[in-house]
Short mmCIF file of N, CA and C in Angstrom, two decimals:
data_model
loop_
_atom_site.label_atom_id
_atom_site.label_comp_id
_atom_site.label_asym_id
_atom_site.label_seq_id
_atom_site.Cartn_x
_atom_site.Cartn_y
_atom_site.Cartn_z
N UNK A 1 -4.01 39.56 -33.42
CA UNK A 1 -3.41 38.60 -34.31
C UNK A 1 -2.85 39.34 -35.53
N UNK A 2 -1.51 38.74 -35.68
CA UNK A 2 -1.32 39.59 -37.17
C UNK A 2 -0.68 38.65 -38.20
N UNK A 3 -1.11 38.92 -39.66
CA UNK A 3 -1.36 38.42 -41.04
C UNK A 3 -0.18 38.12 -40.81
N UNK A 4 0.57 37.14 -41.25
CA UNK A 4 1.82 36.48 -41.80
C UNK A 4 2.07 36.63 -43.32
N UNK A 5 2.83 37.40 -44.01
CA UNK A 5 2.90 38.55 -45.14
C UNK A 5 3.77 37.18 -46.04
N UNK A 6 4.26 36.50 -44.98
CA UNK A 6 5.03 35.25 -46.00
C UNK A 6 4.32 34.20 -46.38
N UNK A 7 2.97 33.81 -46.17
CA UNK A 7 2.27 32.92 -46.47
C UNK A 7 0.66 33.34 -47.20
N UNK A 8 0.95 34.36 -47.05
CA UNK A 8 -0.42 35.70 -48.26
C UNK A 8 0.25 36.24 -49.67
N UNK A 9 -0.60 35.93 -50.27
CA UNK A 9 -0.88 36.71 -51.20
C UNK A 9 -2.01 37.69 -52.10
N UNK A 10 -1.58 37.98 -52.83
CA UNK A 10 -2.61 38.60 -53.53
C UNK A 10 -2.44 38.24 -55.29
N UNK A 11 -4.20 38.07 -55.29
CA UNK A 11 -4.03 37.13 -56.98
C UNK A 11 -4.97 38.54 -57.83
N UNK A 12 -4.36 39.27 -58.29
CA UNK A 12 -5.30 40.13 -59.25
C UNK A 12 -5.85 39.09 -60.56
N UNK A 13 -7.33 39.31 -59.90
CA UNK A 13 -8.14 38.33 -61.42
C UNK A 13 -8.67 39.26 -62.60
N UNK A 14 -9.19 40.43 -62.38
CA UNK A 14 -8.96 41.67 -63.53
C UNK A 14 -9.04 43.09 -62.44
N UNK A 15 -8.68 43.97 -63.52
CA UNK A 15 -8.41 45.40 -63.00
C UNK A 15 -7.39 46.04 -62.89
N UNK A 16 -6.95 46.74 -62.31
CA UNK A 16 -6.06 47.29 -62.40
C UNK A 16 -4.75 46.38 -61.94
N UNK A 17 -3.56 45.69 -62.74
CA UNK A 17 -2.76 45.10 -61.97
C UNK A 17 -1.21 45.87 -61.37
N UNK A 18 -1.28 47.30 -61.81
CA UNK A 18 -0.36 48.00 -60.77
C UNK A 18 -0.84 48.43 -59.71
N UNK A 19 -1.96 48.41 -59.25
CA UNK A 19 -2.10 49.06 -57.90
C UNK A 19 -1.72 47.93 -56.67
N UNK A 20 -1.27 48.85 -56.18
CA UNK A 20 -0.33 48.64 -54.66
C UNK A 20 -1.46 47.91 -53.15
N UNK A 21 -0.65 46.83 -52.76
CA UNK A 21 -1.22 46.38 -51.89
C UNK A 21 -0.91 46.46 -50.80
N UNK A 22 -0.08 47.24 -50.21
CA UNK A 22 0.94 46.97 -48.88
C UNK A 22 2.16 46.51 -49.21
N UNK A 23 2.50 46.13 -48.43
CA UNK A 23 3.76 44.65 -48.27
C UNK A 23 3.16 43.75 -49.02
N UNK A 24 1.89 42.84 -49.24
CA UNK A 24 1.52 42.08 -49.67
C UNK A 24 2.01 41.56 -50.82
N UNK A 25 2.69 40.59 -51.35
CA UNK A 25 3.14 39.90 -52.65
C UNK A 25 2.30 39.59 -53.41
N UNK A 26 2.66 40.04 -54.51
CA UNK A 26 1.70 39.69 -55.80
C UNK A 26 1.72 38.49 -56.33
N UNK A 27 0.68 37.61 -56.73
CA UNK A 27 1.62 36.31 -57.24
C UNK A 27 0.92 35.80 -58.60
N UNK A 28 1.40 34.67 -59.13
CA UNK A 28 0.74 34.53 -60.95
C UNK A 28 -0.27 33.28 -60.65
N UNK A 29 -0.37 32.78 -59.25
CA UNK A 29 -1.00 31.52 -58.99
C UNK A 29 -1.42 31.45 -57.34
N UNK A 30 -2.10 31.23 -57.01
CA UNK A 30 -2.78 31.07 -55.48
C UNK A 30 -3.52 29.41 -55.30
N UNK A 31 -2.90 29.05 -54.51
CA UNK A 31 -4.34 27.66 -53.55
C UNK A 31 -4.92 27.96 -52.41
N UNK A 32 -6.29 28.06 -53.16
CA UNK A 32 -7.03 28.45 -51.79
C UNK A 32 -7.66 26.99 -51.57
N UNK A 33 -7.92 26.38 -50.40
CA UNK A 33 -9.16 24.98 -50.35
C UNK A 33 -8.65 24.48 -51.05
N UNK A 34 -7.56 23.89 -51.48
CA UNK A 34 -7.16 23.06 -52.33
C UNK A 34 -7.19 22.89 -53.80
N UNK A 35 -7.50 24.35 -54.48
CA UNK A 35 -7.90 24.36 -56.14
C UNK A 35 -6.68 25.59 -56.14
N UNK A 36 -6.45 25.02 -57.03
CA UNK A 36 -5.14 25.81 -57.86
C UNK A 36 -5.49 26.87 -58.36
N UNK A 37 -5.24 28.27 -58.55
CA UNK A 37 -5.96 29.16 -59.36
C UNK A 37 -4.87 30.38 -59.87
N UNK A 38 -5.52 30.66 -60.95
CA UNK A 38 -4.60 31.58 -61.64
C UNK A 38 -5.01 32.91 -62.53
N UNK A 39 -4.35 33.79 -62.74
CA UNK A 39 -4.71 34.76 -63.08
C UNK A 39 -5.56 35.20 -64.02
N UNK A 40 -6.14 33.82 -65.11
CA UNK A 40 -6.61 33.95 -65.86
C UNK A 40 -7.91 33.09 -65.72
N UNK A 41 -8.00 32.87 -65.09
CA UNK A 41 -8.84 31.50 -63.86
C UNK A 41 -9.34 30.75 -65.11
N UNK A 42 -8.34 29.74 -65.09
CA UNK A 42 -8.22 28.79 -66.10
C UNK A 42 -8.03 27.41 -65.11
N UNK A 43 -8.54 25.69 -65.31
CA UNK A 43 -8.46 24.76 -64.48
C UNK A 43 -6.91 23.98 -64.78
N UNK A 44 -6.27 24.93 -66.05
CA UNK A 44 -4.67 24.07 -65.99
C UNK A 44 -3.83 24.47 -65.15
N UNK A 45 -3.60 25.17 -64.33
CA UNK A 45 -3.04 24.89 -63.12
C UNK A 45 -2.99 23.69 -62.06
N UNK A 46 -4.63 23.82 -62.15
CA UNK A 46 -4.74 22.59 -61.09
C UNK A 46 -4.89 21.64 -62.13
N UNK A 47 -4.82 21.35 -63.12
CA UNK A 47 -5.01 20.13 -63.44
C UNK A 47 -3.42 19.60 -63.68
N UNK A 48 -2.27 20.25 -63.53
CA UNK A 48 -1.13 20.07 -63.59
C UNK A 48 -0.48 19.24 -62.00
N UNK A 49 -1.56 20.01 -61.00
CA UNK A 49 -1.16 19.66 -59.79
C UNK A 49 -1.65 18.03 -59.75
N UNK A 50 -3.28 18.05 -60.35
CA UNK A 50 -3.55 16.89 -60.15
C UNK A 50 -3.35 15.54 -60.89
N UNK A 51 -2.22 15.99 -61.80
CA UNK A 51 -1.29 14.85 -62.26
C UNK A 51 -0.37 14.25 -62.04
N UNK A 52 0.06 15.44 -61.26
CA UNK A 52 1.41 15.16 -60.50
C UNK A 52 1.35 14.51 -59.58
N UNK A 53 0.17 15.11 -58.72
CA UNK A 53 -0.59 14.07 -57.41
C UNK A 53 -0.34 12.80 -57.89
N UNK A 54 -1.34 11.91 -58.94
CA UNK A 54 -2.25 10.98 -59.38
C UNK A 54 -0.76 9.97 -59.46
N UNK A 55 0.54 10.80 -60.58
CA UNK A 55 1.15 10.26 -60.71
C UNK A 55 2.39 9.61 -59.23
N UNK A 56 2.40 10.33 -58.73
CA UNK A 56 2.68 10.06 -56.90
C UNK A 56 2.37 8.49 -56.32
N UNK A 57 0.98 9.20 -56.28
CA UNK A 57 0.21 7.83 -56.03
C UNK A 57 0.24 6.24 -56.75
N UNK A 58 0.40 6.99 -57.93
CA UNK A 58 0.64 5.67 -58.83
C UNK A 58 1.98 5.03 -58.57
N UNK A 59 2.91 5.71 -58.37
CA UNK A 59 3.72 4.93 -58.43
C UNK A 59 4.83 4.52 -57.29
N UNK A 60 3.71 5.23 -56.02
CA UNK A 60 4.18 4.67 -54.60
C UNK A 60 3.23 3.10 -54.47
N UNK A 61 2.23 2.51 -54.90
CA UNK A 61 1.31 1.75 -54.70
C UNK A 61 1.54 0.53 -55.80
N UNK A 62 2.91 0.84 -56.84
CA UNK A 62 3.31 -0.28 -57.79
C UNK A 62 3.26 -1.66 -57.51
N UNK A 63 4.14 -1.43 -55.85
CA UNK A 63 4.21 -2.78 -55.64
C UNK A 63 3.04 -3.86 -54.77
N UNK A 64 2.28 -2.62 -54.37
CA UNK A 64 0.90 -3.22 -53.66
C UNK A 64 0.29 -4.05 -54.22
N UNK A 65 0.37 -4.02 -55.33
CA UNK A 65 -0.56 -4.93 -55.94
C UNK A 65 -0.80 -6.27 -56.40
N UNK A 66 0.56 -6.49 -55.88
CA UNK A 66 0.94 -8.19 -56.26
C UNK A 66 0.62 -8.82 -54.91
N UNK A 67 -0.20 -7.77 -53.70
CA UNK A 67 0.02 -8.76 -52.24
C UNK A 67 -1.16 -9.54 -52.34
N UNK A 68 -1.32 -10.50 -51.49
CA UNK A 68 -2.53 -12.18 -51.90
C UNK A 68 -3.75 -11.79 -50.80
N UNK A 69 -3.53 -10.96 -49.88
CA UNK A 69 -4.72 -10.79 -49.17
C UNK A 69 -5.53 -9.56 -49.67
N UNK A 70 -6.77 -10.76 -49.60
CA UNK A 70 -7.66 -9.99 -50.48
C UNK A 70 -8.27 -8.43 -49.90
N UNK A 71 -8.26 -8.64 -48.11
CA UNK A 71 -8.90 -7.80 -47.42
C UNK A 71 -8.68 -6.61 -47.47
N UNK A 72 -6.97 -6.72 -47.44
CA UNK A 72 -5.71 -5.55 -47.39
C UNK A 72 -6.14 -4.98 -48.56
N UNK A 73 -5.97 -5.41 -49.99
CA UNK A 73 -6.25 -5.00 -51.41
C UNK A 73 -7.35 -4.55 -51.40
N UNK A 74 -8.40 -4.96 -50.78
CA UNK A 74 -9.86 -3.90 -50.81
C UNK A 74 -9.86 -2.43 -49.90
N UNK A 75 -9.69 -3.03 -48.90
CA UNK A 75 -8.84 -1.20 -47.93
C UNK A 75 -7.79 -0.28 -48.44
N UNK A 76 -7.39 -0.93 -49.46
CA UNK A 76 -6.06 -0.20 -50.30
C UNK A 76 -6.58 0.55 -51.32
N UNK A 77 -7.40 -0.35 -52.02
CA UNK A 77 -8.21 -0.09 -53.32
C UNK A 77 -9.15 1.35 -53.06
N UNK A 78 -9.66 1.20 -51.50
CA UNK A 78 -10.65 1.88 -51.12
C UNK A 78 -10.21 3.38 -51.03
N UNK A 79 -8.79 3.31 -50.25
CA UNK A 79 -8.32 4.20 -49.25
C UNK A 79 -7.71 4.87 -50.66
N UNK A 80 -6.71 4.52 -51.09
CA UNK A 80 -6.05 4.81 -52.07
C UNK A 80 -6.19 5.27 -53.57
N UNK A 81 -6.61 4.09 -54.09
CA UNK A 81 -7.09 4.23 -56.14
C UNK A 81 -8.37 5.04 -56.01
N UNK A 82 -9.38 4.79 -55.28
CA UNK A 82 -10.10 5.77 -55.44
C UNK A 82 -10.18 6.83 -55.74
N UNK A 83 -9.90 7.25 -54.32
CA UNK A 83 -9.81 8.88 -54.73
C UNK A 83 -8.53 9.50 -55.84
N UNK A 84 -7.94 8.68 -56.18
CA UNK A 84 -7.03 8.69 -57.41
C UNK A 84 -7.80 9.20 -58.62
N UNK A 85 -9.11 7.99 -58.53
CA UNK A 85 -10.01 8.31 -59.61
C UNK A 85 -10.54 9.14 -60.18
N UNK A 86 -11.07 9.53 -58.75
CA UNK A 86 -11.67 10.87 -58.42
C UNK A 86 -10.80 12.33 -59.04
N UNK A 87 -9.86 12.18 -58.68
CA UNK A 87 -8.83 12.95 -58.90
C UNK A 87 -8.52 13.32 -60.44
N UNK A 88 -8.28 12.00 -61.10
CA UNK A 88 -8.51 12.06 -62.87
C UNK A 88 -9.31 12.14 -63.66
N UNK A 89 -10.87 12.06 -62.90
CA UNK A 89 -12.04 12.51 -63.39
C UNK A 89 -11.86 13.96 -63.80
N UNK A 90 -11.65 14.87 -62.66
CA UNK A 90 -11.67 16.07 -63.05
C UNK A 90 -10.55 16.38 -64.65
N UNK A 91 -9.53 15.92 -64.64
CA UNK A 91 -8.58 16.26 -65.45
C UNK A 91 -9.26 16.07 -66.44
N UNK A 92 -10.23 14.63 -66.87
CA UNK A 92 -10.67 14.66 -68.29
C UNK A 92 -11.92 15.32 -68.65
N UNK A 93 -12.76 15.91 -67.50
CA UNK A 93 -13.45 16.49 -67.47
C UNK A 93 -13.25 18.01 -67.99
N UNK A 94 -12.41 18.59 -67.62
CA UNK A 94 -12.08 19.78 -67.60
C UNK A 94 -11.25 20.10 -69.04
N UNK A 95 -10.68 18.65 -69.68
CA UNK A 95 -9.30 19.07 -70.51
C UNK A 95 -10.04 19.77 -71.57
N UNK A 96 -9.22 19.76 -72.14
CA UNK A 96 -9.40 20.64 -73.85
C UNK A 96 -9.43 19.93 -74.74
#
């Protein structure tokens, strides 16, 4: 099997940042598992992502909310705003 050089990188977090990696691209930001990370391993990266997300969400689901069945609005509420929540927890958690 061989590494795909276009979808790798390499994130120097300290040390030396001229030394040579191969082919490998250097980069100022990496997602590994879904957390944003950066050279200074700081959470505003991802907390930039997860606004952008939140705001997505928010405002694909505008019009959901005026519908009359209650059932739909609880599976929506569930599926959807939640983990929204979840999502903005961290931001105020983390901010400055």
């Amino acid at each position: 099997m061989e590494i795909n050089k276009k979808k790798s990188g390499i994130l120097i977090l300290k040390g030396d940042k001229d030394r040579k990696f191969g082919d490998y691209p250097k980069v100022d930001s990496y997602r590994y598992l879904g957390l944003h990370m950066d050279a200074d391993r700081q959470v505003s990266e991802h907390l930039k992502h997860i606004n952008k997300k939140s705001a997505y969400i928010t405002y694909c689901l505008r019009n959901l909310r005026n519908l009359d069945n209650l059932k739909l609005n609880s599976n929506l509420f569930h599926t959807f705003i939640t983990p929204n929540y979840r999502l903005t927890y961290a931001k105020y958690k983390f901010a400055d």
